[in-house]
CSV table of C-alpha atoms in Angstrom, one decimal:
chain,number,residue,atom,x,y,z
A,1,MET,CA,59.9,13.3,31.1
A,2,GLN,CA,59.8,16.9,30.0
A,3,ARG,CA,57.0,19.1,28.8
A,4,ASN,CA,56.0,22.7,28.6
A,5,VAL,CA,53.8,24.1,31.3
A,6,HIS,CA,52.7,27.5,32.5
A,7,PRO,CA,55.4,29.1,34.6
A,8,ARG,CA,53.2,29.6,37.6
A,9,LEU,CA,52.3,25.9,37.6
A,10,ALA,CA,55.9,24.9,37.4
A,11,LEU,CA,56.9,27.1,40.3
A,12,ARG,CA,53.9,25.9,42.3
A,13,ALA,CA,54.8,22.3,41.7
A,14,LEU,CA,58.4,22.9,42.8
A,15,ALA,CA,57.1,24.7,46.0
A,16,CYS,CA,54.7,21.9,46.7
A,17,ALA,CA,57.5,19.4,46.4
A,18,ALA,CA,59.6,21.3,48.8
A,19,ALA,CA,56.7,21.6,51.2
A,20,ALA,CA,56.1,17.9,51.0
A,21,CYS,CA,59.7,17.3,51.8
A,22,ALA,CA,59.4,19.4,55.0
A,23,LEU,CA,56.2,17.6,56.1
A,24,LEU,CA,57.4,14.1,55.4
A,25,SER,CA,60.9,14.5,56.9
A,26,GLY,CA,61.4,13.0,60.3
A,27,CYS,CA,58.2,11.2,60.7
A,28,ILE,CA,59.7,8.3,62.6
A,29,ASN,CA,62.6,8.3,65.1
A,30,LEU,CA,64.2,4.9,65.6
A,31,ALA,CA,66.7,6.1,68.2
A,32,PRO,CA,66.2,4.5,71.7
A,33,ALA,CA,64.4,6.7,74.2
A,34,TYR,CA,67.1,8.4,76.3
A,35,GLU,CA,67.1,8.2,80.1
A,36,THR,CA,69.7,9.7,82.3
A,37,PRO,CA,71.7,6.8,83.8
A,38,ALA,CA,71.3,6.1,87.6
A,39,SER,CA,74.2,7.5,89.6
A,40,PRO,CA,76.7,4.8,90.4
A,41,VAL,CA,77.9,6.5,93.6
A,42,PRO,CA,76.5,7.1,97.1
A,43,GLN,CA,73.7,9.6,97.4
A,44,ALA,CA,75.6,11.9,99.7
A,45,LEU,CA,79.1,13.2,99.6
A,46,PRO,CA,81.4,12.4,102.6
A,47,SER,CA,81.6,14.9,105.5
A,48,ALA,CA,84.6,17.1,105.9
A,49,GLY,CA,84.4,17.0,109.6
A,50,ALA,CA,84.1,20.1,111.7
A,51,ALA,CA,83.5,23.0,109.4
A,52,THR,CA,86.1,25.8,109.6
A,53,ALA,CA,84.4,28.1,107.1
A,54,ALA,CA,80.9,28.9,105.9
A,55,PRO,CA,79.8,26.4,103.2
A,56,LEU,CA,79.7,27.9,99.7
A,57,ASN,CA,78.4,26.7,96.3
A,58,ALA,CA,81.4,26.1,94.1
A,59,THR,CA,79.4,26.1,90.9
A,60,ASP,CA,78.0,29.6,91.7
A,61,LEU,CA,81.4,31.0,92.7
A,62,SER,CA,83.6,32.4,89.9
A,63,TRP,CA,87.3,32.1,90.2
A,64,ARG,CA,87.6,35.8,90.7
A,65,ASP,CA,85.6,35.5,93.9
A,66,PHE,CA,87.3,32.3,95.0
A,67,PHE,CA,90.9,33.8,94.8
A,68,VAL,CA,91.4,36.5,97.4
A,69,ASP,CA,95.0,37.4,96.5
A,70,PRO,CA,95.0,40.1,93.7
A,71,ARG,CA,98.3,38.9,92.4
A,72,LEU,CA,97.0,35.4,91.9
A,73,GLN,CA,93.9,36.9,90.2
A,74,GLY,CA,96.1,38.7,87.8
A,75,VAL,CA,98.1,35.7,86.9
A,76,VAL,CA,95.0,33.6,86.3
A,77,GLU,CA,93.5,36.3,84.0
A,78,LEU,CA,96.7,36.3,82.0
A,79,ALA,CA,96.5,32.6,81.6
A,80,LEU,CA,92.9,32.7,80.4
A,81,ALA,CA,94.0,35.2,77.7
A,82,ASN,CA,97.2,33.5,76.6
A,83,ASN,CA,97.2,29.8,77.3
A,84,ARG,CA,97.4,27.8,74.1
A,85,ASP,CA,95.5,24.7,75.4
A,86,LEU,CA,92.5,27.0,76.1
A,87,ARG,CA,92.8,28.5,72.6
A,88,VAL,CA,92.8,25.0,71.1
A,89,ALA,CA,89.7,24.2,73.2
A,90,ALA,CA,87.9,27.3,72.0
A,91,LEU,CA,88.8,26.5,68.3
A,92,ASN,CA,87.5,23.0,68.8
A,93,ILE,CA,84.1,24.6,69.7
A,94,GLU,CA,84.1,26.5,66.5
A,95,ARG,CA,84.9,23.4,64.5
A,96,ALA,CA,82.2,21.4,66.3
A,97,ARG,CA,79.7,24.2,65.7
A,98,ALA,CA,80.5,24.1,61.9
A,99,GLN,CA,80.2,20.4,61.8
A,100,TYR,CA,76.8,20.6,63.4
A,101,GLY,CA,75.8,23.1,60.8
A,102,ILE,CA,76.8,20.7,58.1
A,103,ALA,CA,74.8,17.9,59.6
A,104,ARG,CA,71.8,20.0,60.2
A,105,ALA,CA,71.8,21.3,56.6
A,106,GLY,CA,70.8,17.7,55.5
A,107,LEU,CA,67.3,18.3,57.0
A,108,PHE,CA,66.5,21.0,54.4
A,109,PRO,CA,66.2,20.8,50.6
A,110,THR,CA,69.1,22.2,48.5
A,111,LEU,CA,67.9,24.5,45.8
A,112,ASP,CA,70.2,25.4,42.9
A,113,ALA,CA,69.7,28.0,40.2
A,114,GLY,CA,71.5,27.5,36.9
A,115,ALA,CA,71.7,28.9,33.4
A,116,GLY,CA,73.5,27.6,30.4
A,117,GLY,CA,73.7,27.6,26.6
A,118,SER,CA,75.0,25.3,23.9
A,119,ARG,CA,75.6,25.4,20.2
A,120,SER,CA,76.5,22.4,18.0
A,121,ARG,CA,77.2,21.7,14.4
A,122,THR,CA,76.4,18.4,12.6
A,123,PRO,CA,78.4,17.7,9.4
A,124,GLY,CA,76.4,17.2,6.1
A,125,GLY,CA,77.9,13.8,5.7
A,126,VAL,CA,76.0,12.5,8.7
A,127,SER,CA,73.0,14.7,8.4
A,128,THR,CA,69.8,13.2,7.0
A,129,SER,CA,69.4,16.2,4.8
A,130,GLY,CA,72.9,16.1,3.5
A,131,GLU,CA,73.6,19.6,4.7
A,132,ALA,CA,75.4,20.8,7.8
A,133,ARG,CA,73.0,21.6,10.7
A,134,TYR,CA,73.4,24.0,13.5
A,135,ALA,CA,71.6,23.7,16.8
A,136,THR,CA,71.4,26.3,19.6
A,137,GLN,CA,69.8,25.9,23.0
A,138,TYR,CA,69.6,28.2,26.0
A,139,SER,CA,68.2,27.2,29.4
A,140,ALA,CA,67.6,28.6,32.9
A,141,ASP,CA,66.2,26.5,35.8
A,142,LEU,CA,65.7,26.2,39.5
A,143,GLY,CA,66.3,22.7,40.8
A,144,LEU,CA,66.0,20.4,43.8
A,145,THR,CA,68.8,17.8,43.7
A,146,ALA,CA,68.6,14.4,45.4
A,147,TYR,CA,66.8,15.5,48.6
A,148,GLU,CA,66.3,12.7,51.0
A,149,LEU,CA,62.9,12.4,52.6
A,150,ASP,CA,63.9,11.6,56.2
A,151,LEU,CA,61.0,9.3,56.9
A,152,PHE,CA,62.9,7.2,59.5
A,153,GLY,CA,65.0,9.9,61.1
A,154,ARG,CA,68.4,9.0,59.7
A,155,VAL,CA,69.4,12.6,58.8
A,156,ARG,CA,67.7,14.0,61.9
A,157,ASN,CA,69.6,11.6,64.2
A,158,LEU,CA,72.9,12.4,62.5
A,159,GLY,CA,72.2,16.1,63.2
A,160,GLU,CA,71.3,15.3,66.8
A,161,ALA,CA,74.6,13.4,67.2
A,162,ALA,CA,76.5,16.4,65.8
A,163,LEU,CA,74.6,18.7,68.1
A,164,GLN,CA,75.5,16.6,71.2
A,165,SER,CA,79.1,16.5,70.0
A,166,TYR,CA,79.1,20.2,69.9
A,167,PHE,CA,77.7,20.4,73.4
A,168,GLU,CA,80.3,18.0,74.5
A,169,THR,CA,83.1,20.1,73.0
A,170,GLU,CA,81.7,23.2,74.9
A,171,GLU,CA,81.8,21.3,78.2
A,172,ASN,CA,85.3,20.1,77.4
A,173,ARG,CA,86.3,23.7,77.0
A,174,ARG,CA,84.9,24.5,80.4
A,175,SER,CA,86.7,21.6,81.9
A,176,THR,CA,89.9,22.7,80.3
A,177,GLN,CA,89.4,26.2,81.8
A,178,ILE,CA,88.7,24.8,85.3
A,179,SER,CA,91.9,22.6,85.0
A,180,LEU,CA,93.9,25.6,83.8
A,181,VAL,CA,92.7,27.9,86.6
A,182,ALA,CA,93.6,25.2,89.2
A,183,SER,CA,96.9,24.4,87.6
A,184,VAL,CA,98.0,28.1,87.5
A,185,ALA,CA,97.0,28.6,91.1
A,186,THR,CA,98.8,25.5,92.1
A,187,ALA,CA,102.0,26.5,90.3
A,188,TRP,CA,101.8,30.0,91.8
A,189,LEU,CA,101.4,28.6,95.3
A,190,GLN,CA,104.2,26.1,94.6
A,191,LEU,CA,106.5,29.0,93.6
A,192,ALA,CA,105.6,30.8,96.8
A,193,ALA,CA,106.4,27.8,99.0
A,194,ASP,CA,109.7,27.1,97.2
A,195,GLU,CA,110.7,30.7,97.6
A,196,GLN,CA,110.0,30.4,101.3
A,197,ARG,CA,112.0,27.2,101.4
A,198,LEU,CA,114.9,28.9,99.6
A,199,GLU,CA,114.8,31.8,102.0
A,200,LEU,CA,114.9,29.3,104.9
A,201,ALA,CA,117.7,27.4,103.4
A,202,ARG,CA,119.8,30.6,102.9
A,203,SER,CA,119.2,31.8,106.4
A,204,THR,CA,120.1,28.4,107.8
A,205,LEU,CA,123.3,28.5,105.6
A,206,ASP,CA,124.2,31.9,107.1
A,207,SER,CA,123.7,30.6,110.6
A,208,GLN,CA,125.7,27.4,109.8
A,209,ARG,CA,128.6,29.5,108.4
A,210,LYS,CA,128.7,31.7,111.6
A,211,SER,CA,128.7,28.5,113.7
A,212,PHE,CA,131.5,27.1,111.5
A,213,ASP,CA,133.6,30.2,111.9
A,214,LEU,CA,133.2,30.1,115.7
A,215,ILE,CA,134.1,26.4,115.8
A,216,GLN,CA,137.1,27.0,113.5
A,217,ARG,CA,138.4,29.8,115.7
A,218,SER,CA,137.9,27.6,118.8
A,219,HIS,CA,139.7,24.7,117.1
A,220,ALA,CA,142.6,26.9,116.3
A,221,LEU,CA,142.8,27.8,120.0
A,222,GLY,CA,142.6,24.1,120.9
A,223,SER,CA,139.2,24.3,122.7
A,224,GLN,CA,137.4,22.3,120.0
A,225,SER,CA,138.2,19.0,118.5
A,226,GLY,CA,138.7,18.2,114.9
A,227,LEU,CA,135.5,16.1,115.0
A,228,ALA,CA,133.5,19.1,116.0
A,229,LEU,CA,135.1,21.1,113.2
A,230,ALA,CA,134.3,18.4,110.6
A,231,GLN,CA,130.7,18.1,111.8
A,232,SER,CA,130.2,21.8,111.5
A,233,GLN,CA,131.7,21.7,108.0
A,234,SER,CA,129.2,19.0,107.0
A,235,THR,CA,126.3,21.1,108.1
A,236,VAL,CA,127.5,24.0,106.1
A,237,ASP,CA,127.9,21.9,103.0
A,238,ALA,CA,124.4,20.3,103.5
A,239,ALA,CA,122.9,23.8,103.8
A,240,ARG,CA,124.7,24.9,100.7
A,241,ALA,CA,123.3,22.0,98.7
A,242,ASP,CA,119.8,22.7,100.0
A,243,ALA,CA,120.0,26.4,99.1
A,244,ALA,CA,121.3,25.5,95.6
A,245,ALA,CA,118.5,22.9,95.1
A,246,PHE,CA,115.8,25.3,96.2
A,247,ASP,CA,117.2,28.0,94.0
A,248,SER,CA,116.9,25.6,91.0
A,249,LEU,CA,113.4,24.7,92.0
A,250,VAL,CA,112.3,28.3,92.1
A,251,GLU,CA,113.5,28.9,88.6
A,252,GLN,CA,111.8,25.7,87.4
A,253,ASP,CA,108.6,26.9,89.1
A,254,ARG,CA,108.8,30.2,87.3
A,255,ASN,CA,109.2,28.4,84.0
A,256,ALA,CA,106.3,26.1,84.7
A,257,LEU,CA,104.1,29.1,85.6
A,258,ALA,CA,105.1,30.9,82.4
A,259,LEU,CA,104.2,27.9,80.3
A,260,LEU,CA,100.8,27.7,81.9
A,261,VAL,CA,100.2,31.4,81.6
A,262,GLY,CA,101.4,31.4,78.0
A,263,ALA,CA,103.6,34.4,78.7
A,264,THR,CA,106.1,35.6,81.3
A,265,PRO,CA,104.1,37.0,84.2
A,266,PRO,CA,105.1,40.5,85.4
A,267,ALA,CA,107.2,40.6,88.5
A,268,GLU,CA,104.5,42.4,90.5
A,269,LEU,CA,102.2,39.4,90.0
A,270,LEU,CA,104.6,36.9,91.4
A,271,PRO,CA,104.5,35.8,95.0
A,272,THR,CA,107.4,37.0,97.2
A,273,THR,CA,107.3,34.7,100.2
A,274,ALA,CA,104.6,32.6,101.9
A,275,THR,CA,101.2,33.9,101.2
A,276,ALA,CA,98.4,33.7,103.7
A,277,ASP,CA,95.1,32.4,102.5
A,278,ALA,CA,95.2,32.9,98.8
A,279,ALA,CA,91.8,31.3,98.2
A,280,GLN,CA,88.6,30.8,100.1
A,281,LEU,CA,87.9,27.7,102.0
A,282,LEU,CA,84.8,25.8,100.7
A,283,VAL,CA,83.3,23.2,103.1
A,284,PRO,CA,80.4,21.3,101.7
A,285,PRO,CA,77.6,20.9,104.3
A,286,ALA,CA,77.1,17.4,105.8
A,287,GLY,CA,74.8,15.2,103.7
A,288,LEU,CA,75.3,17.2,100.5
A,289,SER,CA,73.8,15.3,97.6
A,290,SER,CA,76.2,13.8,95.2
A,291,ASN,CA,74.0,15.1,92.4
A,292,VAL,CA,76.0,18.3,92.6
A,293,LEU,CA,78.6,16.3,90.6
A,294,GLN,CA,76.3,16.4,87.6
A,295,GLN,CA,77.2,20.1,87.2
A,296,ARG,CA,80.9,19.3,86.6
A,297,PRO,CA,81.8,20.0,82.9
A,298,ASP,CA,83.5,16.6,82.5
A,299,VAL,CA,80.4,14.8,83.7
A,300,ARG,CA,78.1,16.9,81.5
A,301,ALA,CA,80.5,16.2,78.5
A,302,ALA,CA,80.3,12.5,79.1
A,303,GLU,CA,76.5,12.7,79.1
A,304,HIS,CA,76.4,14.6,75.8
A,305,ALA,CA,78.7,11.9,74.3
A,306,LEU,CA,76.2,9.3,75.6
A,307,ARG,CA,73.3,11.2,74.0
A,308,ALA,CA,75.2,11.4,70.7
A,309,SER,CA,75.8,7.6,70.7
A,310,ASN,CA,72.1,7.1,71.3
A,311,ALA,CA,71.3,9.1,68.2
A,312,ASP,CA,73.9,7.2,66.2
A,313,ILE,CA,71.9,4.0,67.0
A,314,GLY,CA,68.8,5.7,65.4
A,315,ALA,CA,70.8,6.5,62.3
A,316,ALA,CA,72.1,3.0,62.0
A,317,ARG,CA,68.6,1.5,62.4
A,318,ALA,CA,67.2,3.8,59.7
A,319,ALA,CA,69.7,2.3,57.2
A,320,PHE,CA,67.6,-0.9,57.2
A,321,PHE,CA,64.7,1.0,55.7
A,322,PRO,CA,64.1,2.4,52.2
A,323,ARG,CA,65.6,5.8,51.3
A,324,ILE,CA,63.6,8.1,49.1
A,325,ALA,CA,65.3,10.9,47.3
A,326,LEU,CA,63.6,13.7,45.2
A,327,THR,CA,65.1,15.5,42.2
A,328,ALA,CA,63.1,18.2,40.5
A,329,SER,CA,63.6,21.3,38.5
A,330,ALA,CA,61.5,24.1,36.8
A,331,GLY,CA,62.8,26.6,34.3
A,332,THR,CA,62.8,27.7,30.7
A,333,ALA,CA,64.5,26.4,27.5
A,334,SER,CA,64.7,28.0,24.0
A,335,SER,CA,66.7,27.8,20.9
A,336,THR,CA,67.2,31.6,20.9
A,337,LEU,CA,68.4,33.8,23.8
A,338,SER,CA,65.5,36.3,23.1
A,339,GLY,CA,62.9,33.5,23.4
A,340,LEU,CA,64.3,32.1,26.7
A,341,PHE,CA,61.5,33.7,28.8
A,342,ALA,CA,58.9,33.9,26.1
A,343,SER,CA,55.5,32.1,26.4
A,344,GLY,CA,55.7,28.4,25.8
A,345,SER,CA,59.3,28.1,26.8
A,346,LYS,CA,58.7,26.8,30.3
A,347,ALA,CA,59.9,23.3,31.2
A,348,TRP,CA,60.0,21.1,34.3
A,349,SER,CA,61.1,17.7,35.4
A,350,PHE,CA,60.4,15.5,38.4
A,351,ALA,CA,62.4,12.4,39.2
A,352,PRO,CA,61.8,10.7,42.5
A,353,SER,CA,63.9,7.6,43.4
A,354,ILE,CA,63.8,4.9,46.1
A,355,SER,CA,66.6,2.7,47.3
A,356,VAL,CA,65.7,-0.4,49.2
A,357,PRO,CA,68.5,-2.4,51.0
A,358,ILE,CA,68.4,-6.0,49.9
A,359,PHE,CA,71.9,-7.4,50.3
A,360,ASP,CA,74.9,-5.6,51.7
A,361,GLY,CA,77.0,-8.4,53.0
A,362,GLY,CA,76.0,-7.5,56.6
A,363,ALA,CA,77.3,-4.0,56.5
A,364,ASN,CA,74.2,-2.4,57.9
A,365,ARG,CA,73.9,-4.9,60.7
A,366,SER,CA,77.6,-4.5,61.6
A,367,ASN,CA,77.1,-0.7,61.6
A,368,LEU,CA,74.2,-1.1,64.0
A,369,GLN,CA,76.3,-3.4,66.2
A,370,VAL,CA,79.1,-0.8,66.2
A,371,ALA,CA,76.7,1.9,67.2
A,372,GLU,CA,75.2,-0.2,70.0
A,373,ALA,CA,78.7,-1.1,71.3
A,374,GLN,CA,79.7,2.5,71.2
A,375,GLN,CA,76.6,3.4,73.2
A,376,LYS,CA,77.6,0.9,75.9
A,377,ILE,CA,81.1,2.2,75.9
A,378,GLN,CA,79.9,5.8,76.4
A,379,LEU,CA,77.6,4.6,79.2
A,380,ALA,CA,80.5,2.9,81.0
A,381,THR,CA,82.6,6.1,80.4
A,382,TYR,CA,79.9,8.3,81.9
A,383,GLU,CA,79.6,6.1,85.0
A,384,LYS,CA,83.4,6.0,85.4
A,385,THR,CA,83.5,9.8,85.1
A,386,VAL,CA,80.9,10.2,87.8
A,387,GLN,CA,82.8,7.7,90.0
A,388,THR,CA,86.1,9.5,89.4
A,389,ALA,CA,84.4,12.9,90.3
A,390,PHE,CA,83.0,11.4,93.5
A,391,ARG,CA,86.4,10.0,94.5
A,392,GLU,CA,88.2,13.3,93.8
A,393,VAL,CA,85.8,15.1,96.1
A,394,ALA,CA,85.9,12.3,98.7
A,395,ASP,CA,89.8,12.3,98.7
A,396,ALA,CA,89.9,16.1,99.0
A,397,LEU,CA,87.5,16.1,101.9
A,398,ALA,CA,89.3,13.2,103.6
A,399,GLU,CA,92.5,15.2,103.5
A,400,ARG,CA,90.7,18.4,104.7
A,401,ARG,CA,89.3,16.4,107.7
A,402,THR,CA,92.9,16.0,109.2
A,403,LEU,CA,94.7,19.0,107.9
A,404,ALA,CA,93.9,21.3,110.9
A,405,GLU,CA,95.1,18.7,113.3
A,406,ARG,CA,98.3,18.0,111.3
A,407,LEU,CA,99.0,21.7,111.1
A,408,ASP,CA,98.5,22.2,114.8
A,409,ALA,CA,100.7,19.3,115.6
A,410,GLN,CA,103.4,20.5,113.2
A,411,ARG,CA,103.4,24.0,114.7
A,412,SER,CA,103.7,22.4,118.2
A,413,LEU,CA,106.6,20.3,116.9
A,414,LEU,CA,108.2,23.4,115.5
A,415,GLY,CA,108.0,25.1,118.8
A,416,ALA,CA,109.5,22.2,120.6
A,417,THR,CA,112.4,21.8,118.2
A,418,SER,CA,113.1,25.5,118.4
A,419,ARG,CA,113.3,25.3,122.2
A,420,SER,CA,115.5,22.2,121.9
A,421,PHE,CA,117.8,24.0,119.6
A,422,GLU,CA,118.1,27.0,121.9
A,423,LEU,CA,118.8,24.8,124.9
A,424,SER,CA,121.4,22.7,123.1
A,425,GLN,CA,123.2,25.9,122.1
A,426,ALA,CA,123.2,27.1,125.7
A,427,LEU,CA,124.4,23.8,127.0
A,428,PHE,CA,127.2,23.7,124.4
A,429,LYS,CA,128.4,27.2,125.3
A,430,SER,CA,128.5,26.2,129.0
A,431,GLY,CA,130.5,23.1,128.1
A,432,ALA,CA,127.7,20.7,129.4
A,433,SER,CA,127.0,19.3,125.9
A,434,SER,CA,128.8,18.3,122.7
A,435,PHE,CA,128.5,20.1,119.4
A,436,LEU,CA,126.9,17.0,118.0
A,437,ASP,CA,123.8,17.7,120.2
A,438,VAL,CA,123.6,21.2,118.7
A,439,LEU,CA,123.8,19.8,115.2
A,440,ASP,CA,121.0,17.2,115.8
A,441,ALA,CA,118.8,19.9,117.3
A,442,GLN,CA,119.4,22.2,114.5
A,443,ARG,CA,118.6,19.6,111.8
A,444,ALA,CA,115.4,18.7,113.6
A,445,TYR,CA,114.4,22.4,113.8
A,446,TYR,CA,115.2,22.9,110.1
A,447,ALA,CA,113.3,19.8,109.1
A,448,ALA,CA,110.3,20.9,111.2
A,449,GLN,CA,110.3,24.3,109.4
A,450,GLN,CA,110.4,22.7,106.0
A,451,THR,CA,107.6,20.3,106.8
A,452,LEU,CA,105.4,23.1,108.0
A,453,ILE,CA,105.9,25.0,104.8
A,454,GLY,CA,104.9,21.8,102.9
A,455,LEU,CA,101.8,21.4,105.1
A,456,GLN,CA,100.8,25.0,104.5
A,457,LEU,CA,101.1,24.4,100.8
A,458,THR,CA,99.1,21.2,101.1
A,459,GLU,CA,96.3,23.1,102.9
A,460,GLN,CA,96.2,25.8,100.2
A,461,THR,CA,96.1,23.3,97.3
A,462,ASN,CA,93.5,21.3,99.1
A,463,ARG,CA,91.2,24.3,98.9
A,464,LEU,CA,91.8,24.4,95.1
A,465,THR,CA,91.1,20.7,94.8
A,466,ILE,CA,87.8,20.9,96.6
A,467,TYR,CA,86.8,23.9,94.5
A,468,LYS,CA,87.8,22.2,91.2
A,469,SER,CA,86.3,18.8,92.1
A,470,LEU,CA,83.0,20.4,92.9
A,471,GLY,CA,82.8,22.0,89.5
A,472,GLY,CA,83.9,25.5,90.4
A,473,GLY,CA,86.1,27.7,88.2
A,474,TRP,CA,83.7,28.5,85.5
A,475,SER,CA,81.5,31.6,85.0
A,476,GLU,CA,80.2,33.6,82.1
A,477,GLY,CA,82.4,36.5,83.0
A,478,ALA,CA,85.4,34.2,82.9
A,479,GLU,CA,84.4,33.1,79.5
A,480,LYS,CA,84.3,36.6,78.1
A,481,ASN,CA,87.7,37.5,79.6
A,482,GLY,CA,89.1,34.1,78.6
């Protein structure tokens, strides 16, 4: 229907319609009441045994404070600025924010302003008067198009699901940053250890070559057998192979670090040989509540996904109820452009509509079943994420519990093999022992040195694992610089 009304009345009617939309929207929420699931892990984290450092809160400690080596700090900062995976995670946040904006826009009316004009000619042969007729019309209006009254919370729950998805993406970005920081530090420490192994292999090769030269001269004089010469040659070749292998590993470590950083790190930021404590040691106090795992970004992301699936159920339930849409407009119409805003040219229209689901072949019910199944999937995923987090912490603490003893035993073993090697050399020079005893002692000494380097790397990476598994590695300052 269309009729002329006073312009103030028309605008007032449109304003009232918009106000009614806002008041009626979201009267009922059919989503299940959300409750944080019970934790499926023990209430307390395992003990790390005797504490060797003051306990610190990983979630309150930024990566800059955790890493004590300035070179490692510089490499991590480069990675946060250049790593492509972190860039993708940040762009995903922007996309999720925009998607939430789209979903939230459905809560508000859409007002459109338009203006138009038309001119038509009717031939005299079809005109009732027998003469050609010309018709002209101009119009200008402000309209509300198909706005849904969200009486049962369908649009609001869709917006809530989009909001929780946005929060989930933010947490995923934080989780990506924590993983990146830990991966860069691990790669940096691995490079340091392999460079130490390479240096050890090269020094061992030099020592083996000197021994081989001595045996070769002795063999030429007849004081050493061909067996001793062959055995000495085998140790030289084995040392050469080790040195070449570690040289290749060092290059691969540098390539891996460059990929994580997203650029080639400057030489001054690379480790030279073995580094002392590159990161602080965090020891959770005995009886620490496992609720600290709720601060991990991956656990928080899983909970946001669970909340989003909860809201999807509400949207699916609302599909069973009627949907009311409003279309209205107010404006002016005239046959002349000069009379477009003259008195008596005002017009308005109001066209509400209601859609009641009667038969859809079971589509709505199936959509609800999908939403409910997805909610159960997200619940199981959340519980599995918490369990995985607990295991990561428990495994790291279990390794920490024995590391001090293993390192102490390995250092003692290294001292014993060193003395054994020295004694075997002395006995060989005095003629009281064969060169085979020297070779065996040297191999044991070399293996003990390599094992100690590996254990020291394990101890350093264990610090990283505890820090990461407790949710450390994120801070607002890190976000700004990242």
